[in-house]
């Protein structure tokens, strides 16, 4: 739990910032740590801090390259808030090291499964990601993470309890310019198993978890073989591996990337 000292009193931190993910880098440097992987874990909007003490609300903007929080742009003086109300980002955990990720694969042939992140020695399941986050996750498993996929899998309370998670699920939101997960926004969520309507953008994880797939060019098409009609060009033919007859491929919305994948799977140079 990271706190702010103001007027001689330590209190929890509530920040208003357009880029809260950059603040972790600055805080880590200020504490004498490497700020490269600095990250803060944002708490849900209705999260209530344990224990007593004030909540300090502060508006500031950091670019991420500052060495001290005082070097960031401060829009107004620090204010004291009631613990039940924080209009900005609730900060609970500061991380100054890389976040270990684990892909609990259900099929090792295609590196597909649930994703979990180790934050302060506790494994958090992932509730929500976007395609940019999925690609960064797949960096540790395949050479080309551009084929990364993700999907949401519904989960019931009984199945979730069997996973033995002691930490809440998290969301990872990346913009596409990051090189590591630590540069993305990470937010803690509440897991719920109620079936009532949950509005978009809420801090609730609606009885689901993320599965990420990190396929290579070859295992994108497991179970089928492909060949060209005359070895270098012509009709694309396919057959199931347990069949003997080749048939033409019929597809709609065929893309250049599809062609590159199939060329690599057949041993050709995908650039051509």
PDB file of C-alpha atoms in Angstrom:
ATOM      1  CA  UNK A   1       0.000   0.000   0.000  1.00  0.00           C
ATOM      2  CA  UNK A   2       1.558   3.284  -1.083  1.00  0.00           C
ATOM      3  CA  UNK A   3       0.668   6.480   0.773  1.00  0.00           C
ATOM      4  CA  UNK A   4       1.294  10.217   0.457  1.00  0.00           C
ATOM      5  CA  UNK A   5       2.754  12.383   3.238  1.00  0.00           C
ATOM      6  CA  UNK A   6       1.010  15.769   3.339  1.00  0.00           C
ATOM      7  CA  UNK A   7       0.988  18.272   6.200  1.00  0.00           C
ATOM      8  CA  UNK A   8       2.825  15.714   8.301  1.00  0.00           C
ATOM      9  CA  UNK A   9       0.078  13.097   7.871  1.00  0.00           C
ATOM     10  CA  UNK A  10       0.286   9.901   5.825  1.00  0.00           C
ATOM     11  CA  UNK A  11      -2.809   9.142   3.767  1.00  0.00           C
ATOM     12  CA  UNK A  12      -4.063   7.049   0.860  1.00  0.00           C
ATOM     13  CA  UNK A  13      -3.739   8.478  -2.630  1.00  0.00           C
ATOM     14  CA  UNK A  14      -6.543   9.576  -4.933  1.00  0.00           C
ATOM     15  CA  UNK A  15      -5.214  11.102  -8.155  1.00  0.00           C
ATOM     16  CA  UNK A  16      -6.738  12.912 -11.081  1.00  0.00           C
ATOM     17  CA  UNK A  17      -4.428  12.360 -14.039  1.00  0.00           C
ATOM     18  CA  UNK A  18      -4.875  11.936 -17.809  1.00  0.00           C
ATOM     19  CA  UNK A  19      -2.165   9.256 -17.807  1.00  0.00           C
ATOM     20  CA  UNK A  20      -2.078   7.481 -14.415  1.00  0.00           C
ATOM     21  CA  UNK A  21       0.146   4.705 -15.789  1.00  0.00           C
ATOM     22  CA  UNK A  22       3.067   7.172 -16.054  1.00  0.00           C
ATOM     23  CA  UNK A  23       2.954   8.070 -12.367  1.00  0.00           C
ATOM     24  CA  UNK A  24       4.296   4.675 -11.318  1.00  0.00           C
ATOM     25  CA  UNK A  25       7.530   5.287 -13.218  1.00  0.00           C
ATOM     26  CA  UNK A  26       8.080   8.574 -11.396  1.00  0.00           C
ATOM     27  CA  UNK A  27       7.251   7.166  -7.969  1.00  0.00           C
ATOM     28  CA  UNK A  28       9.670   4.262  -8.458  1.00  0.00           C
ATOM     29  CA  UNK A  29      12.508   6.632  -9.367  1.00  0.00           C
ATOM     30  CA  UNK A  30      11.714   8.805  -6.361  1.00  0.00           C
ATOM     31  CA  UNK A  31      12.003   5.720  -4.139  1.00  0.00           C
ATOM     32  CA  UNK A  32      15.400   4.857  -5.627  1.00  0.00           C
ATOM     33  CA  UNK A  33      14.155   2.078  -7.898  1.00  0.00           C
ATOM     34  CA  UNK A  34      14.406   1.659 -11.657  1.00  0.00           C
ATOM     35  CA  UNK A  35      11.419   3.460 -13.144  1.00  0.00           C
ATOM     36  CA  UNK A  36      11.409   1.494 -16.403  1.00  0.00           C
ATOM     37  CA  UNK A  37       8.795  -0.958 -15.184  1.00  0.00           C
ATOM     38  CA  UNK A  38       7.084   1.383 -12.730  1.00  0.00           C
ATOM     39  CA  UNK A  39       3.356   0.759 -12.562  1.00  0.00           C
ATOM     40  CA  UNK A  40       0.457   1.492 -10.268  1.00  0.00           C
ATOM     41  CA  UNK A  41      -2.535  -0.728  -9.726  1.00  0.00           C
ATOM     42  CA  UNK A  42      -5.726   1.291  -9.907  1.00  0.00           C
ATOM     43  CA  UNK A  43      -8.493   0.256  -7.536  1.00  0.00           C
ATOM     44  CA  UNK A  44     -12.214   0.078  -8.402  1.00  0.00           C
ATOM     45  CA  UNK A  45     -14.269   3.227  -7.979  1.00  0.00           C
ATOM     46  CA  UNK A  46     -16.161   1.880  -4.972  1.00  0.00           C
ATOM     47  CA  UNK A  47     -13.068   0.408  -3.318  1.00  0.00           C
ATOM     48  CA  UNK A  48     -12.731   1.353   0.345  1.00  0.00           C
ATOM     49  CA  UNK A  49      -9.279   1.441   1.878  1.00  0.00           C
ATOM     50  CA  UNK A  50      -8.747  -0.619   4.976  1.00  0.00           C
ATOM     51  CA  UNK A  51      -7.699   1.095   8.179  1.00  0.00           C
ATOM     52  CA  UNK A  52      -7.924   4.677   9.263  1.00  0.00           C
ATOM     53  CA  UNK A  53      -6.317   7.777   7.875  1.00  0.00           C
ATOM     54  CA  UNK A  54      -7.178  10.503   5.381  1.00  0.00           C
ATOM     55  CA  UNK A  55      -7.415  10.261   1.617  1.00  0.00           C
ATOM     56  CA  UNK A  56      -5.363  12.847  -0.241  1.00  0.00           C
ATOM     57  CA  UNK A  57      -6.727  13.993  -3.595  1.00  0.00           C
ATOM     58  CA  UNK A  58      -4.299  15.531  -6.048  1.00  0.00           C
ATOM     59  CA  UNK A  59      -4.503  16.643  -9.678  1.00  0.00           C
ATOM     60  CA  UNK A  60      -1.254  16.223 -11.580  1.00  0.00           C
ATOM     61  CA  UNK A  61       0.174  15.136 -14.881  1.00  0.00           C
ATOM     62  CA  UNK A  62       3.449  13.249 -15.331  1.00  0.00           C
ATOM     63  CA  UNK A  63       5.144  12.437 -18.619  1.00  0.00           C
ATOM     64  CA  UNK A  64       6.886   9.439 -17.076  1.00  0.00           C
ATOM     65  CA  UNK A  65      10.473  10.666 -17.413  1.00  0.00           C
ATOM     66  CA  UNK A  66      10.523  12.808 -14.250  1.00  0.00           C
ATOM     67  CA  UNK A  67      12.746  11.723 -11.359  1.00  0.00           C
ATOM     68  CA  UNK A  68      10.525  13.145  -8.606  1.00  0.00           C
ATOM     69  CA  UNK A  69       6.774  13.624  -8.277  1.00  0.00           C
ATOM     70  CA  UNK A  70       7.320  17.338  -7.570  1.00  0.00           C
ATOM     71  CA  UNK A  71       8.589  17.724 -11.140  1.00  0.00           C
ATOM     72  CA  UNK A  72       5.185  16.754 -12.531  1.00  0.00           C
ATOM     73  CA  UNK A  73       2.576  19.374 -13.378  1.00  0.00           C
ATOM     74  CA  UNK A  74       0.428  20.117 -10.314  1.00  0.00           C
ATOM     75  CA  UNK A  75      -2.920  21.646 -11.207  1.00  0.00           C
ATOM     76  CA  UNK A  76      -4.138  22.459  -7.704  1.00  0.00           C
ATOM     77  CA  UNK A  77      -3.154  21.943  -4.055  1.00  0.00           C
ATOM     78  CA  UNK A  78      -3.629  18.610  -2.331  1.00  0.00           C
ATOM     79  CA  UNK A  79      -7.086  18.235  -0.785  1.00  0.00           C
ATOM     80  CA  UNK A  80      -8.439  15.946   1.903  1.00  0.00           C
ATOM     81  CA  UNK A  81     -11.354  13.723   0.892  1.00  0.00           C
ATOM     82  CA  UNK A  82     -13.784  11.446   2.601  1.00  0.00           C
ATOM     83  CA  UNK A  83     -12.684   7.826   2.218  1.00  0.00           C
ATOM     84  CA  UNK A  84     -15.876   6.857   0.417  1.00  0.00           C
ATOM     85  CA  UNK A  85     -15.389   9.308  -2.418  1.00  0.00           C
ATOM     86  CA  UNK A  86     -12.560   9.478  -4.942  1.00  0.00           C
ATOM     87  CA  UNK A  87     -13.385  11.058  -8.317  1.00  0.00           C
ATOM     88  CA  UNK A  88     -10.064  10.032  -9.815  1.00  0.00           C
ATOM     89  CA  UNK A  89      -7.719   7.065  -9.666  1.00  0.00           C
ATOM     90  CA  UNK A  90      -7.401   5.161  -6.424  1.00  0.00           C
ATOM     91  CA  UNK A  91      -3.815   3.945  -6.051  1.00  0.00           C
ATOM     92  CA  UNK A  92      -3.172   0.992  -3.791  1.00  0.00           C
ATOM     93  CA  UNK A  93      -0.145  -0.885  -5.104  1.00  0.00           C
ATOM     94  CA  UNK A  94       3.100   0.383  -6.605  1.00  0.00           C
ATOM     95  CA  UNK A  95       5.211  -1.982  -8.703  1.00  0.00           C
ATOM     96  CA  UNK A  96       8.804  -1.219  -9.713  1.00  0.00           C
ATOM     97  CA  UNK A  97       9.687  -4.549 -11.358  1.00  0.00           C
ATOM     98  CA  UNK A  98       8.433  -6.520 -14.330  1.00  0.00           C
ATOM     99  CA  UNK A  99       5.123  -8.277 -13.813  1.00  0.00           C
ATOM    100  CA  UNK A 100       5.465 -12.055 -14.297  1.00  0.00           C
ATOM    101  CA  UNK A 101       2.748 -13.446 -16.561  1.00  0.00           C
ATOM    102  CA  UNK A 102       1.567 -17.021 -16.815  1.00  0.00           C
ATOM    103  CA  UNK A 103      -0.502 -18.606 -19.560  1.00  0.00           C
ATOM    104  CA  UNK A 104      -2.373 -21.531 -18.027  1.00  0.00           C
ATOM    105  CA  UNK A 105      -2.610 -23.422 -21.271  1.00  0.00           C
ATOM    106  CA  UNK A 106      -5.385 -25.909 -21.881  1.00  0.00           C
ATOM    107  CA  UNK A 107      -3.781 -26.927 -25.165  1.00  0.00           C
ATOM    108  CA  UNK A 108       0.015 -26.738 -25.281  1.00  0.00           C
ATOM    109  CA  UNK A 109       0.020 -27.223 -29.053  1.00  0.00           C
ATOM    110  CA  UNK A 110      -1.395 -23.749 -29.613  1.00  0.00           C
ATOM    111  CA  UNK A 111      -0.406 -21.981 -26.349  1.00  0.00           C
ATOM    112  CA  UNK A 112      -3.980 -21.156 -25.434  1.00  0.00           C
ATOM    113  CA  UNK A 113      -5.402 -20.580 -21.991  1.00  0.00           C
ATOM    114  CA  UNK A 114      -6.210 -18.322 -19.077  1.00  0.00           C
ATOM    115  CA  UNK A 115      -3.802 -15.486 -18.286  1.00  0.00           C
ATOM    116  CA  UNK A 116      -2.695 -14.546 -14.788  1.00  0.00           C
ATOM    117  CA  UNK A 117      -0.347 -11.818 -13.537  1.00  0.00           C
ATOM    118  CA  UNK A 118       1.832 -12.037 -10.429  1.00  0.00           C
ATOM    119  CA  UNK A 119       1.567  -8.753  -8.535  1.00  0.00           C
ATOM    120  CA  UNK A 120       3.240  -8.532  -5.117  1.00  0.00           C
ATOM    121  CA  UNK A 121       3.486 -12.344  -4.929  1.00  0.00           C
ATOM    122  CA  UNK A 122      -0.211 -12.893  -5.642  1.00  0.00           C
ATOM    123  CA  UNK A 123      -1.640 -14.260  -8.884  1.00  0.00           C
ATOM    124  CA  UNK A 124      -4.422 -12.146 -10.391  1.00  0.00           C
ATOM    125  CA  UNK A 125      -6.606 -13.565 -13.183  1.00  0.00           C
ATOM    126  CA  UNK A 126      -7.322 -11.314 -16.146  1.00  0.00           C
ATOM    127  CA  UNK A 127     -10.875 -10.100 -16.573  1.00  0.00           C
ATOM    128  CA  UNK A 128     -10.412  -7.871 -19.612  1.00  0.00           C
ATOM    129  CA  UNK A 129      -7.748  -7.069 -22.212  1.00  0.00           C
ATOM    130  CA  UNK A 130      -7.649  -5.589 -25.689  1.00  0.00           C
ATOM    131  CA  UNK A 131      -5.778  -6.821 -28.757  1.00  0.00           C
ATOM    132  CA  UNK A 132      -2.742  -4.653 -27.950  1.00  0.00           C
ATOM    133  CA  UNK A 133      -2.468  -6.219 -24.493  1.00  0.00           C
ATOM    134  CA  UNK A 134      -2.902  -9.710 -25.942  1.00  0.00           C
ATOM    135  CA  UNK A 135       0.016  -9.140 -28.322  1.00  0.00           C
ATOM    136  CA  UNK A 136       2.264  -7.991 -25.479  1.00  0.00           C
ATOM    137  CA  UNK A 137       1.297 -11.080 -23.480  1.00  0.00           C
ATOM    138  CA  UNK A 138       2.169 -13.316 -26.431  1.00  0.00           C
ATOM    139  CA  UNK A 139       5.643 -11.745 -26.752  1.00  0.00           C
ATOM    140  CA  UNK A 140       6.871 -14.233 -24.168  1.00  0.00           C
ATOM    141  CA  UNK A 141       5.545 -17.263 -26.029  1.00  0.00           C
ATOM    142  CA  UNK A 142       5.961 -16.809 -29.792  1.00  0.00           C
ATOM    143  CA  UNK A 143       8.326 -14.936 -32.094  1.00  0.00           C
ATOM    144  CA  UNK A 144       5.550 -13.042 -33.878  1.00  0.00           C
ATOM    145  CA  UNK A 145       2.820 -11.899 -31.440  1.00  0.00           C
ATOM    146  CA  UNK A 146       0.769 -10.266 -34.202  1.00  0.00           C
ATOM    147  CA  UNK A 147      -1.303 -13.444 -34.487  1.00  0.00           C
ATOM    148  CA  UNK A 148      -2.459 -13.125 -30.875  1.00  0.00           C
ATOM    149  CA  UNK A 149      -6.130 -13.641 -30.190  1.00  0.00           C
ATOM    150  CA  UNK A 150      -8.264 -13.366 -27.096  1.00  0.00           C
ATOM    151  CA  UNK A 151     -11.766 -14.245 -26.035  1.00  0.00           C
ATOM    152  CA  UNK A 152     -13.943 -14.089 -22.951  1.00  0.00           C
ATOM    153  CA  UNK A 153     -14.992 -17.296 -21.236  1.00  0.00           C
ATOM    154  CA  UNK A 154     -17.936 -17.320 -18.867  1.00  0.00           C
ATOM    155  CA  UNK A 155     -17.176 -18.855 -15.496  1.00  0.00           C
ATOM    156  CA  UNK A 156     -19.423 -19.880 -12.621  1.00  0.00           C
ATOM    157  CA  UNK A 157     -18.663 -19.369  -8.962  1.00  0.00           C
ATOM    158  CA  UNK A 158     -17.878 -23.052  -8.366  1.00  0.00           C
ATOM    159  CA  UNK A 159     -15.359 -23.191 -11.213  1.00  0.00           C
ATOM    160  CA  UNK A 160     -13.795 -19.881 -10.199  1.00  0.00           C
ATOM    161  CA  UNK A 161     -13.327 -21.085  -6.617  1.00  0.00           C
ATOM    162  CA  UNK A 162     -11.484 -24.160  -7.897  1.00  0.00           C
ATOM    163  CA  UNK A 163      -8.838 -21.861  -9.412  1.00  0.00           C
ATOM    164  CA  UNK A 164      -7.911 -20.803  -5.847  1.00  0.00           C
ATOM    165  CA  UNK A 165      -7.240 -17.146  -6.624  1.00  0.00           C
ATOM    166  CA  UNK A 166      -6.648 -15.025  -3.521  1.00  0.00           C
ATOM    167  CA  UNK A 167      -6.339 -11.756  -5.464  1.00  0.00           C
ATOM    168  CA  UNK A 168      -9.022  -9.924  -7.469  1.00  0.00           C
ATOM    169  CA  UNK A 169      -9.127  -9.981 -11.277  1.00  0.00           C
ATOM    170  CA  UNK A 170      -7.539  -7.134 -13.217  1.00  0.00           C
ATOM    171  CA  UNK A 171      -8.035  -5.314 -16.496  1.00  0.00           C
ATOM    172  CA  UNK A 172      -5.087  -4.492 -18.755  1.00  0.00           C
ATOM    173  CA  UNK A 173      -5.657  -1.738 -21.291  1.00  0.00           C
ATOM    174  CA  UNK A 174      -2.931  -0.893 -23.814  1.00  0.00           C
ATOM    175  CA  UNK A 175      -2.948   1.773 -26.536  1.00  0.00           C
ATOM    176  CA  UNK A 176      -0.697  -0.022 -29.025  1.00  0.00           C
ATOM    177  CA  UNK A 177       2.460   2.049 -28.521  1.00  0.00           C
ATOM    178  CA  UNK A 178       3.728   0.185 -25.454  1.00  0.00           C
ATOM    179  CA  UNK A 179       6.640  -2.251 -25.503  1.00  0.00           C
ATOM    180  CA  UNK A 180       5.758  -4.053 -22.278  1.00  0.00           C
ATOM    181  CA  UNK A 181       2.691  -4.757 -20.160  1.00  0.00           C
ATOM    182  CA  UNK A 182       4.104  -2.501 -17.449  1.00  0.00           C
ATOM    183  CA  UNK A 183       3.507   0.535 -19.688  1.00  0.00           C
ATOM    184  CA  UNK A 184      -0.231  -0.174 -19.978  1.00  0.00           C
ATOM    185  CA  UNK A 185      -3.025   0.806 -17.604  1.00  0.00           C
ATOM    186  CA  UNK A 186      -3.767  -1.876 -15.007  1.00  0.00           C
ATOM    187  CA  UNK A 187      -6.861  -1.769 -12.853  1.00  0.00           C
ATOM    188  CA  UNK A 188      -8.166  -4.087 -10.164  1.00  0.00           C
ATOM    189  CA  UNK A 189     -11.790  -5.231 -10.520  1.00  0.00           C
ATOM    190  CA  UNK A 190     -14.571  -6.848  -8.502  1.00  0.00           C
ATOM    191  CA  UNK A 191     -15.641 -10.347  -9.576  1.00  0.00           C
ATOM    192  CA  UNK A 192     -19.396 -10.844  -9.522  1.00  0.00           C
ATOM    193  CA  UNK A 193     -21.563 -13.838 -10.343  1.00  0.00           C
ATOM    194  CA  UNK A 194     -24.868 -11.983 -10.387  1.00  0.00           C
ATOM    195  CA  UNK A 195     -26.856 -11.992 -13.614  1.00  0.00           C
ATOM    196  CA  UNK A 196     -28.164  -8.441 -13.318  1.00  0.00           C
ATOM    197  CA  UNK A 197     -27.255  -5.830 -15.932  1.00  0.00           C
ATOM    198  CA  UNK A 198     -23.759  -4.409 -15.582  1.00  0.00           C
ATOM    199  CA  UNK A 199     -23.163  -1.064 -17.331  1.00  0.00           C
ATOM    200  CA  UNK A 200     -20.236  -0.631 -19.689  1.00  0.00           C
ATOM    201  CA  UNK A 201     -17.201   0.904 -18.019  1.00  0.00           C
ATOM    202  CA  UNK A 202     -18.053  -0.288 -14.529  1.00  0.00           C
ATOM    203  CA  UNK A 203     -15.465  -1.712 -12.144  1.00  0.00           C
ATOM    204  CA  UNK A 204     -17.141  -5.121 -12.101  1.00  0.00           C
ATOM    205  CA  UNK A 205     -15.873  -8.292 -13.764  1.00  0.00           C
ATOM    206  CA  UNK A 206     -19.109 -10.021 -14.889  1.00  0.00           C
ATOM    207  CA  UNK A 207     -18.397 -13.731 -14.201  1.00  0.00           C
ATOM    208  CA  UNK A 208     -15.876 -14.114 -16.996  1.00  0.00           C
ATOM    209  CA  UNK A 209     -12.144 -14.430 -17.538  1.00  0.00           C
ATOM    210  CA  UNK A 210      -9.863 -13.840 -20.500  1.00  0.00           C
ATOM    211  CA  UNK A 211      -8.254 -16.573 -22.547  1.00  0.00           C
ATOM    212  CA  UNK A 212      -5.394 -15.607 -24.853  1.00  0.00           C
ATOM    213  CA  UNK A 213      -4.165 -17.612 -27.804  1.00  0.00           C
ATOM    214  CA  UNK A 214      -0.598 -17.205 -29.049  1.00  0.00           C
ATOM    215  CA  UNK A 215      -0.511 -19.194 -32.291  1.00  0.00           C
ATOM    216  CA  UNK A 216       2.372 -19.439 -34.726  1.00  0.00           C
ATOM    217  CA  UNK A 217       1.843 -19.361 -38.483  1.00  0.00           C
ATOM    218  CA  UNK A 218       1.858 -23.155 -38.630  1.00  0.00           C
ATOM    219  CA  UNK A 219      -0.542 -23.994 -35.843  1.00  0.00           C
ATOM    220  CA  UNK A 220      -3.138 -21.449 -36.936  1.00  0.00           C
ATOM    221  CA  UNK A 221      -4.411 -24.162 -39.254  1.00  0.00           C
ATOM    222  CA  UNK A 222      -3.962 -27.300 -37.170  1.00  0.00           C
ATOM    223  CA  UNK A 223      -5.873 -30.261 -38.628  1.00  0.00           C
ATOM    224  CA  UNK A 224      -5.638 -29.232 -42.292  1.00  0.00           C
ATOM    225  CA  UNK A 225      -3.038 -29.385 -45.038  1.00  0.00           C
ATOM    226  CA  UNK A 226      -2.690 -26.828 -47.824  1.00  0.00           C
ATOM    227  CA  UNK A 227      -0.933 -26.756 -51.183  1.00  0.00           C
ATOM    228  CA  UNK A 228      -0.918 -24.740 -54.385  1.00  0.00           C
ATOM    229  CA  UNK A 229      -2.230 -26.233 -57.603  1.00  0.00           C
ATOM    230  CA  UNK A 230       1.102 -25.981 -59.459  1.00  0.00           C
ATOM    231  CA  UNK A 231       3.626 -25.546 -56.605  1.00  0.00           C
ATOM    232  CA  UNK A 232       4.174 -21.771 -56.984  1.00  0.00           C
ATOM    233  CA  UNK A 233       0.801 -20.282 -57.995  1.00  0.00           C
ATOM    234  CA  UNK A 234      -2.770 -21.209 -58.826  1.00  0.00           C
ATOM    235  CA  UNK A 235      -5.700 -22.502 -56.829  1.00  0.00           C
ATOM    236  CA  UNK A 236      -5.236 -22.971 -53.114  1.00  0.00           C
ATOM    237  CA  UNK A 237      -6.194 -26.528 -52.230  1.00  0.00           C
ATOM    238  CA  UNK A 238      -6.881 -28.047 -48.845  1.00  0.00           C
ATOM    239  CA  UNK A 239      -7.760 -31.339 -47.211  1.00  0.00           C
ATOM    240  CA  UNK A 240      -8.188 -32.655 -43.714  1.00  0.00           C
ATOM    241  CA  UNK A 241      -5.132 -34.616 -42.592  1.00  0.00           C
ATOM    242  CA  UNK A 242      -7.134 -37.837 -42.411  1.00  0.00           C
ATOM    243  CA  UNK A 243      -8.583 -37.384 -45.926  1.00  0.00           C
ATOM    244  CA  UNK A 244      -7.116 -38.121 -49.367  1.00  0.00           C
ATOM    245  CA  UNK A 245      -9.037 -35.726 -51.641  1.00  0.00           C
ATOM    246  CA  UNK A 246      -7.902 -32.139 -52.207  1.00  0.00           C
ATOM    247  CA  UNK A 247     -10.554 -29.437 -52.696  1.00  0.00           C
ATOM    248  CA  UNK A 248     -10.319 -25.712 -53.566  1.00  0.00           C
ATOM    249  CA  UNK A 249     -10.555 -23.170 -50.772  1.00  0.00           C
ATOM    250  CA  UNK A 250     -13.575 -20.869 -50.919  1.00  0.00           C
ATOM    251  CA  UNK A 251     -13.332 -17.793 -48.693  1.00  0.00           C
ATOM    252  CA  UNK A 252     -14.838 -14.344 -48.327  1.00  0.00           C
ATOM    253  CA  UNK A 253     -13.017 -11.206 -47.180  1.00  0.00           C
ATOM    254  CA  UNK A 254      -9.656 -12.792 -47.896  1.00  0.00           C
ATOM    255  CA  UNK A 255      -6.800 -10.566 -46.776  1.00  0.00           C
ATOM    256  CA  UNK A 256      -3.133 -10.148 -47.588  1.00  0.00           C
ATOM    257  CA  UNK A 257      -2.257 -11.319 -44.078  1.00  0.00           C
ATOM    258  CA  UNK A 258      -4.173 -14.553 -44.678  1.00  0.00           C
ATOM    259  CA  UNK A 259      -1.996 -15.188 -47.726  1.00  0.00           C
ATOM    260  CA  UNK A 260       1.191 -14.502 -45.775  1.00  0.00           C
ATOM    261  CA  UNK A 261       0.195 -16.974 -43.055  1.00  0.00           C
ATOM    262  CA  UNK A 262      -0.611 -19.734 -45.538  1.00  0.00           C
ATOM    263  CA  UNK A 263       2.586 -19.129 -47.514  1.00  0.00           C
ATOM    264  CA  UNK A 264       4.655 -19.527 -44.352  1.00  0.00           C
ATOM    265  CA  UNK A 265       2.759 -22.676 -43.373  1.00  0.00           C
ATOM    266  CA  UNK A 266       3.582 -24.199 -46.773  1.00  0.00           C
ATOM    267  CA  UNK A 267       7.269 -23.288 -46.559  1.00  0.00           C
ATOM    268  CA  UNK A 268       7.276 -20.270 -48.888  1.00  0.00           C
ATOM    269  CA  UNK A 269       8.677 -16.808 -48.263  1.00  0.00           C
ATOM    270  CA  UNK A 270       5.679 -14.875 -46.940  1.00  0.00           C
ATOM    271  CA  UNK A 271       7.113 -11.573 -48.238  1.00  0.00           C
ATOM    272  CA  UNK A 272       6.461 -12.639 -51.804  1.00  0.00           C
TER     273      UNK A 272
END
